[in-house]
Tab-separated table of C-alpha atoms in Angstrom:
chain	number	residue	atom	x	y	z
A	16	CYS	CA	-1.220	33.184	24.995
A	17	ARG	CA	1.053	30.467	24.991
A	18	CYS	CA	2.850	29.118	22.195
A	19	GLY	CA	5.988	25.973	22.092
A	20	GLY	CA	5.260	25.854	25.506
A	21	GLY	CA	6.600	29.660	26.294
A	22	ARG	CA	4.568	33.087	26.952
A	23	TYR	CA	5.021	36.155	25.417
A	24	PRO	CA	5.004	39.322	27.723
A	25	GLN	CA	1.403	40.952	27.708
A	26	ALA	CA	2.934	44.108	26.024
A	27	MET	CA	4.027	41.776	22.874
A	28	VAL	CA	0.918	40.268	22.659
A	29	LYS	CA	-1.189	43.431	22.280
A	30	LEU	CA	1.085	44.562	19.977
A	31	ILE	CA	0.676	41.768	17.693
A	32	ARG	CA	-2.932	41.499	17.858
A	33	THR	CA	-2.753	45.273	17.104
A	34	PHE	CA	-1.949	44.403	13.270
A	35	GLN	CA	-3.835	41.337	13.172
A	36	ALA	CA	-7.353	43.001	13.125
A	37	SER	CA	-6.837	42.097	8.892
A	38	VAL	CA	-7.976	38.059	8.879
A	39	LEU	CA	-6.279	36.499	5.955
A	40	LEU	CA	-8.426	33.229	4.903
A	41	VAL	CA	-6.547	30.048	5.644
A	42	PRO	CA	-7.625	28.297	2.389
A	43	LEU	CA	-5.626	30.814	0.250
A	44	LEU	CA	-2.856	31.276	2.636
A	45	TYR	CA	-2.343	27.406	1.734
A	46	GLY	CA	-2.047	27.833	-1.287
A	47	LEU	CA	0.302	30.583	-0.786
A	48	ALA	CA	2.323	28.373	1.029
A	49	ALA	CA	2.439	25.808	-1.408
A	50	CYS	CA	3.725	28.889	-3.945
A	51	GLY	CA	6.302	29.186	-2.098
A	52	GLY	CA	4.427	32.904	-0.455
A	53	ALA	CA	5.011	32.087	3.029
A	54	ALA	CA	8.912	31.302	2.803
A	55	SER	CA	9.205	34.757	0.335
A	56	ASN	CA	7.867	36.574	3.258
A	57	GLY	CA	10.478	34.905	5.328
A	58	GLU	CA	13.286	35.174	3.116
A	59	GLN	CA	12.669	38.880	2.793
A	60	TYR	CA	12.126	38.911	6.128
A	61	LEU	CA	15.588	37.329	6.415
A	62	GLN	CA	17.063	39.781	4.538
A	63	ARG	CA	15.624	43.183	6.358
A	64	ILE	CA	16.956	41.726	9.468
A	65	SER	CA	20.738	41.084	7.686
A	66	ALA	CA	20.929	44.340	6.416
A	67	ALA	CA	19.351	46.003	9.767
A	68	LEU	CA	21.930	44.026	11.996
A	69	ASP	CA	25.172	44.041	8.942
A	70	ARG	CA	25.395	40.502	9.980
A	71	PRO	CA	24.484	37.242	7.724
A	72	VAL	CA	21.333	35.459	8.441
A	73	ILE	CA	22.176	32.134	7.193
A	74	THR	CA	19.624	28.887	6.831
A	75	ALA	CA	20.266	25.171	6.305
A	76	PRO	CA	18.256	22.689	4.482
A	77	VAL	CA	16.639	19.686	6.944
A	78	GLU	CA	15.861	16.648	5.812
A	79	LEU	CA	12.869	15.116	6.548
A	80	ILE	CA	11.848	11.584	7.762
A	81	PRO	CA	9.579	9.952	5.251
A	82	TYR	CA	6.283	7.774	5.870
A	83	PRO	CA	7.045	4.144	6.660
A	84	ALA	CA	6.827	2.425	3.846
A	85	ARG	CA	3.145	0.121	3.603
A	86	ARG	CA	4.765	-3.196	3.694
A	87	THR	CA	6.348	-2.587	7.114
A	88	LEU	CA	3.162	-0.867	8.473
A	89	GLN	CA	0.762	-4.116	7.319
A	90	ARG	CA	-0.741	-6.222	10.379
A	91	PRO	CA	-0.742	-9.742	9.503
A	92	ILE	CA	-4.417	-10.900	9.677
A	93	PRO	CA	-4.903	-14.292	10.860
A	94	SER	CA	-7.328	-16.676	8.869
A	95	LEU	CA	-10.252	-18.272	10.281
A	96	ASN	CA	-10.554	-22.446	9.282
A	97	ILE	CA	-14.148	-24.413	9.669
A	98	SER	CA	-15.229	-27.752	8.321
A	99	VAL	CA	-16.854	-28.797	5.235
A	100	ALA	CA	-19.629	-29.695	7.538
A	101	GLN	CA	-19.797	-26.466	9.388
A	102	PHE	CA	-19.547	-24.368	6.445
A	103	ALA	CA	-22.814	-26.590	5.471
A	104	ARG	CA	-24.519	-25.318	8.623
A	105	LEU	CA	-23.826	-21.628	7.411
A	106	HIS	CA	-26.414	-22.244	4.515
A	107	ALA	CA	-28.879	-22.169	6.853
A	108	CYS	CA	-28.693	-18.933	8.259
A	109	ASP	CA	-27.341	-17.102	4.698
A	110	MET	CA	-23.645	-17.044	5.279
A	111	GLY	CA	-22.524	-19.475	2.995
A	112	GLY	CA	-22.561	-16.996	0.290
A	113	LEU	CA	-20.365	-14.636	1.987
A	114	LEU	CA	-18.023	-16.860	2.807
A	115	GLY	CA	-17.708	-18.087	-0.767
A	116	ALA	CA	-17.238	-14.654	-1.742
A	117	ARG	CA	-14.242	-14.494	0.265
A	118	ASN	CA	-12.461	-17.307	-0.830
A	119	GLY	CA	-12.951	-16.061	-4.794
A	120	SER	CA	-10.332	-14.982	-7.271
A	121	LEU	CA	-12.192	-11.446	-6.813
A	122	ALA	CA	-11.312	-11.305	-2.421
A	123	ARG	CA	-7.892	-11.911	-3.165
A	124	LEU	CA	-7.327	-8.630	-5.264
A	125	ALA	CA	-9.884	-6.354	-2.909
A	126	ARG	CA	-8.423	-3.546	-1.021
A	127	ASP	CA	-7.722	-3.557	2.311
A	128	SER	CA	-10.472	-1.214	2.550
A	129	GLN	CA	-13.288	-3.643	1.350
A	130	ARG	CA	-11.627	-6.472	4.070
A	131	LEU	CA	-13.036	-4.015	6.595
A	132	LEU	CA	-16.548	-3.893	5.419
A	133	TYR	CA	-16.283	-7.920	4.273
A	134	GLU	CA	-15.186	-8.507	8.331
A	135	LEU	CA	-18.060	-6.200	9.645
A	136	THR	CA	-20.663	-7.514	7.130
A	137	TRP	CA	-19.264	-11.043	8.986
A	138	LEU	CA	-19.514	-10.223	12.317
A	139	GLU	CA	-23.465	-9.033	11.490
A	140	ALA	CA	-24.114	-12.202	9.802
A	141	ALA	CA	-22.220	-14.160	12.316
A	142	GLN	CA	-24.289	-12.821	15.317
A	143	GLY	CA	-27.833	-13.325	13.116
A	144	CYS	CA	-26.418	-16.884	12.843
A	145	ILE	CA	-26.152	-17.323	16.758
A	146	GLU	CA	-29.179	-16.120	17.604
A	147	GLN	CA	-30.514	-18.819	15.601
A	148	GLY	CA	-28.818	-21.214	17.328
A	149	GLN	CA	-25.551	-21.790	15.731
A	150	ASP	CA	-23.308	-21.536	18.695
A	151	TRP	CA	-20.558	-22.970	17.839
A	152	LEU	CA	-19.484	-19.764	15.975
A	153	GLN	CA	-19.430	-17.673	19.289
A	154	PRO	CA	-15.540	-18.433	19.194
A	155	LEU	CA	-14.824	-17.581	15.867
A	156	VAL	CA	-16.619	-14.753	16.467
A	157	GLU	CA	-14.313	-13.467	19.444
A	158	GLN	CA	-11.191	-14.070	16.975
A	159	LYS	CA	-12.571	-11.748	14.590
A	160	THR	CA	-13.366	-9.314	17.437
A	161	SER	CA	-9.950	-9.692	18.273
A	162	SER	CA	-8.081	-9.253	15.022
A	163	LEU	CA	-10.563	-6.553	14.092
A	164	PRO	CA	-8.229	-3.281	14.899
A	165	ASP	CA	-5.702	-4.317	13.092
A	166	VAL	CA	-7.666	-4.897	9.906
A	167	LEU	CA	-8.891	-1.368	10.763
A	168	TRP	CA	-5.482	-0.356	10.806
A	169	ASN	CA	-4.541	-2.142	7.460
A	170	ALA	CA	-7.145	-0.422	5.782
A	171	THR	CA	-6.447	3.221	7.324
A	172	PHE	CA	-2.790	4.030	8.209
A	173	ALA	CA	-1.354	1.158	6.123
A	174	SER	CA	-3.736	1.544	3.013
A	175	ALA	CA	-2.712	3.251	-0.169
A	176	GLU	CA	-4.759	6.042	0.152
A	177	LEU	CA	-3.403	7.528	3.580
A	178	SER	CA	0.273	6.655	2.140
A	179	THR	CA	-0.647	9.040	0.049
A	180	ALA	CA	-1.852	11.785	2.437
A	181	MET	CA	0.997	11.442	4.976
A	182	GLY	CA	3.691	10.578	2.537
A	183	GLN	CA	6.188	13.377	0.882
A	184	SER	CA	5.373	13.481	-2.998
A	185	VAL	CA	5.424	16.599	-4.230
A	186	ALA	CA	1.729	16.856	-5.983
A	187	SER	CA	0.309	19.716	-8.159
A	188	ALA	CA	-2.630	20.706	-5.596
A	189	SER	CA	-2.272	21.992	-2.203
A	190	HIS	CA	-2.771	20.665	1.526
A	191	SER	CA	-6.801	21.668	1.883
A	192	ALA	CA	-8.616	23.512	4.903
A	193	GLN	CA	-11.122	20.751	4.408
A	194	ALA	CA	-8.550	17.912	5.658
A	195	ASP	CA	-9.304	18.412	8.682
A	196	GLN	CA	-12.649	17.981	8.026
A	197	TYR	CA	-12.739	14.611	6.608
A	198	PHE	CA	-9.413	13.380	9.318
A	199	ARG	CA	-12.600	14.441	11.376
A	200	MET	CA	-15.124	12.018	9.295
A	201	LEU	CA	-12.069	9.187	9.959
A	202	SER	CA	-11.626	9.068	13.299
A	203	ASP	CA	-15.951	8.967	13.686
A	204	LEU	CA	-16.331	5.737	11.044
A	205	ILE	CA	-13.232	4.286	13.295
A	206	ASN	CA	-15.224	4.807	16.064
A	207	SER	CA	-18.077	3.524	14.185
A	208	ALA	CA	-16.130	-0.020	13.020
A	209	LEU	CA	-15.014	-0.879	16.456
A	210	GLN	CA	-18.761	-1.026	17.847
A	211	GLN	CA	-19.438	-3.032	14.624
A	212	ASP	CA	-21.536	-0.594	12.866
A	213	ARG	CA	-21.409	-0.808	9.575
A	214	LEU	CA	-23.492	1.789	7.970
A	215	PRO	CA	-21.749	4.255	8.078
A	216	LEU	CA	-18.805	2.735	6.769
A	217	ASP	CA	-20.718	1.646	3.434
A	218	ASN	CA	-21.592	4.592	2.775
A	219	GLU	CA	-18.513	6.946	3.507
A	220	PHE	CA	-15.626	4.392	4.638
A	221	GLU	CA	-14.065	4.541	1.019
A	222	ASN	CA	-14.962	8.338	-0.117
A	223	THR	CA	-13.300	9.491	3.076
A	224	LEU	CA	-10.158	8.000	2.242
A	225	ARG	CA	-10.394	9.461	-1.338
A	226	GLN	CA	-10.828	12.619	-0.118
A	227	LEU	CA	-8.128	12.729	2.025
A	228	THR	CA	-5.754	11.621	-0.743
A	229	LEU	CA	-7.395	15.041	-2.717
A	230	THR	CA	-7.017	17.112	0.302
A	231	ALA	CA	-4.387	16.151	2.813
A	232	ARG	CA	-0.457	17.208	1.739
A	233	ILE	CA	1.144	16.399	5.239
A	234	GLY	CA	4.573	16.007	3.622
A	235	GLU	CA	3.998	19.530	2.111
A	236	ARG	CA	2.929	20.835	5.142
A	237	ARG	CA	6.091	19.449	7.189
A	238	ARG	CA	8.150	20.838	4.248
A	239	ASN	CA	6.746	24.119	5.369
A	240	TRP	CA	7.183	24.139	9.097
A	241	SER	CA	10.997	22.977	8.579
A	242	THR	CA	11.164	26.578	5.963
A	243	LEU	CA	9.631	28.182	8.913
A	244	ARG	CA	11.624	26.634	11.572
A	245	THR	CA	15.282	27.247	9.764
A	246	GLN	CA	14.007	30.795	9.019
A	247	LEU	CA	13.270	31.474	12.680
A	248	GLN	CA	15.995	30.272	14.299
A	249	ALA	CA	18.311	31.807	11.786
A	250	ALA	CA	16.487	35.460	12.949
A	251	SER	CA	16.439	34.092	16.583
A	252	ASP	CA	20.182	33.433	15.985
A	253	ALA	CA	21.137	36.724	14.855
A	254	LEU	CA	19.397	39.002	17.238
A	255	SER	CA	20.574	36.883	19.812
A	256	GLN	CA	24.214	37.589	18.921
A	257	ARG	CA	25.646	40.099	21.479
A	258	GLU	CA	29.154	40.596	20.251
A	259	PRO	CA	28.703	43.021	18.837
A	260	PRO	CA	25.361	44.715	20.638
A	261	VAL	CA	23.047	46.545	19.348
A	262	CYS	CA	22.744	49.325	21.931
A	263	LEU	CA	25.970	49.804	23.841
A	264	SER	CA	24.363	52.407	26.339
A	265	GLY	CA	21.299	50.320	26.891
A	266	LEU	CA	19.645	52.911	24.856
A	267	PRO	CA	17.732	52.860	21.749
A	268	ASN	CA	20.097	53.968	18.876
A	269	ASP	CA	19.556	54.204	14.455
A	270	ARG	CA	19.800	50.214	14.658
A	271	SER	CA	17.439	49.286	17.349
A	272	ARG	CA	15.222	51.992	15.047
A	273	ARG	CA	15.628	50.291	12.321
A	274	LEU	CA	14.969	46.408	13.463
A	275	LEU	CA	11.861	47.523	15.165
A	276	ALA	CA	11.066	48.923	11.431
A	277	VAL	CA	11.667	45.088	10.797
A	278	PHE	CA	9.441	43.899	13.525
A	279	GLN	CA	6.842	46.197	12.893
A	280	ARG	CA	6.628	46.019	9.030
A	281	TYR	CA	7.767	42.786	8.014
A	282	TYR	CA	7.012	40.103	11.366
A	283	VAL	CA	4.137	41.608	13.064
A	284	THR	CA	1.953	42.960	9.729
A	285	LEU	CA	3.003	39.882	7.400
A	286	TRP	CA	5.064	36.599	8.507
A	287	GLN	CA	3.239	35.975	11.881
A	288	VAL	CA	0.105	36.882	10.744
A	289	GLU	CA	0.550	34.327	7.608
A	290	PHE	CA	1.801	31.360	9.246
A	291	SER	CA	0.388	31.724	12.588
A	292	GLN	CA	-3.081	31.448	10.514
A	293	LEU	CA	-1.478	28.195	8.921
A	294	LEU	CA	-0.519	26.593	12.229
A	295	SER	CA	-3.721	27.617	13.589
A	296	ALA	CA	-5.264	25.661	10.742
A	297	ASP	CA	-2.891	22.241	11.043
A	298	GLU	CA	-3.935	22.458	14.986
A	299	ARG	CA	-6.911	21.184	13.566
A	300	TRP	CA	-6.271	18.526	11.565
A	301	LEU	CA	-3.463	17.129	13.908
A	302	THR	CA	-5.995	16.884	16.965
A	303	ALA	CA	-8.397	14.777	14.305
A	304	LEU	CA	-5.778	12.592	13.269
A	305	ALA	CA	-4.551	12.117	16.693
A	306	ARG	CA	-8.049	10.610	17.667
A	307	SER	CA	-7.870	8.261	15.301
A	308	ILE	CA	-3.960	7.007	15.754
A	309	ASP	CA	-5.064	6.760	19.663
A	310	LEU	CA	-8.242	4.852	18.682
A	311	LEU	CA	-5.948	2.433	17.054
A	312	GLN	CA	-3.196	2.468	19.222
A	313	ASN	CA	-2.436	-1.018	19.974
A	314	SER	CA	-2.269	-1.713	16.202
A	315	ALA	CA	0.305	0.590	15.722
A	316	PRO	CA	3.772	-1.195	14.708
A	317	LEU	CA	6.325	0.263	16.213
A	318	GLU	CA	7.757	2.054	12.805
A	319	PHE	CA	4.626	4.267	12.699
A	320	GLN	CA	4.816	5.087	16.378
A	321	THR	CA	8.360	6.571	15.822
A	322	TRP	CA	7.956	8.422	12.768
A	323	TYR	CA	4.673	10.183	14.332
A	324	ASP	CA	6.251	10.273	17.833
A	325	ASN	CA	9.336	12.377	15.469
A	326	THR	CA	7.042	14.479	13.195
A	327	LEU	CA	3.257	14.806	14.217
A	328	ASN	CA	2.621	14.051	17.846
A	329	ALA	CA	1.263	17.263	19.977
A	330	GLN	CA	2.657	15.294	23.260
A	331	VAL	CA	6.221	14.937	22.543
A	332	SER	CA	8.503	17.935	22.872
A	333	ASN	CA	11.156	16.991	20.509
A	334	SER	CA	8.303	16.169	17.580
A	335	GLU	CA	8.463	18.303	14.186
A	336	TRP	CA	5.038	19.989	15.357
A	337	GLN	CA	6.148	21.022	18.619
A	338	ARG	CA	9.987	22.048	17.444
A	339	THR	CA	7.764	24.733	15.237
A	340	LYS	CA	5.724	25.863	17.343
A	341	GLN	CA	8.851	26.215	20.204
A	342	ALA	CA	10.486	28.191	17.407
A	343	VAL	CA	8.012	31.005	17.538
A	344	ALA	CA	8.111	31.494	20.906
A	345	ASP	CA	12.040	31.454	20.948
A	346	HIS	CA	12.230	34.224	18.298
A	347	VAL	CA	9.620	36.280	20.466
A	348	HIS	CA	11.683	35.921	23.134
A	349	ALA	CA	15.000	36.829	21.036
A	350	TRP	CA	12.850	39.926	20.473
A	351	GLN	CA	12.248	40.931	23.561
A	352	GLY	CA	15.706	40.088	24.924
A	353	LEU	CA	16.647	42.573	21.678
A	354	PHE	CA	14.254	44.747	22.843
A	355	GLU	CA	15.149	45.090	26.292
A	356	GLN	CA	18.922	45.823	25.484
A	357	CYS	CA	18.047	48.786	24.080
A	358	GLY	CA	15.538	50.085	26.473
A	359	ILE	CA	12.788	49.862	24.126
A	360	ASP	CA	9.346	49.727	25.978
A	361	LEU	CA	7.067	47.366	24.387
A	362	ALA	CA	3.603	48.977	25.790
A	363	THR	CA	4.140	52.037	24.286
A	364	LEU	CA	4.285	50.485	20.998
A	365	ARG	CA	0.850	49.506	20.499
A	366	GLY	CA	-1.081	51.634	17.358
A	367	THR	CA	2.106	52.944	16.391
A	368	THR	CA	3.586	51.979	12.208
């Protein structure tokens, strides 16, 4: 059982699993986290540790890195110029109307998602023209194809929809367990677009973006990670202090027994069950999101890559996500150290209350 690169002692794993027989529903937990439920359990836990140790347990607020502004994420898309004669030749294969619509006044107001659908429609129509002998279109098709990932980028991670989903605005609705489903759908649609398969995007692309604005609250989840990290780190620091030692003789005493009761009743049975299920659900949408980013890696601006590496990237040890997982592992190690100091054998605690 690994978390944040660490390993729980086997006895610790068995003890924790004993108290996880009753599984809570992740959608309900997301709602409780947004309402302060998880933070309330964490605060109660810190208060109990502070009382048992007779020393303060202090947390400090942490500022989060905001999602980059859309103007810094937008990729420039080159325009293709054709002559009047070439434009006239396109009418022979029914592309004249398509180009006319693109140059109209409404096209200038179109969303980036609509620009993406236009580009895919253009590429599909141009291939049909080439098959009818319009070979002069082939270099233009190659240019359009090479810029397609940038068009996709603008329609996704630089869009108003994902800026809302990924940003830090405080909304009335909480993060939904359905978000991972829509992030998976988004990665499938990005892959279809890169293969120039327009049909799935016609039916689902804009709806998927819209659903992500309704279900994904990445800023909220990051704030909850930050609260979890600071609370776990504060508790770990308090438990790891050696002066004065909890157990002078290396044997259990009244204080260590009070701490053991806090560990069992407030950490294992309440808070740990709650946040571990939320983090497990977070891992699912993070995995789906990472697939979308990987598909468009070459289009990601430096501003986005820096933000992602510092926040959600599971491959970066110092990201917010990995530091949260590491804080969980470090906290278990802090308890392990205290139990060893007091001669408490975790293997004998299985099934105790």
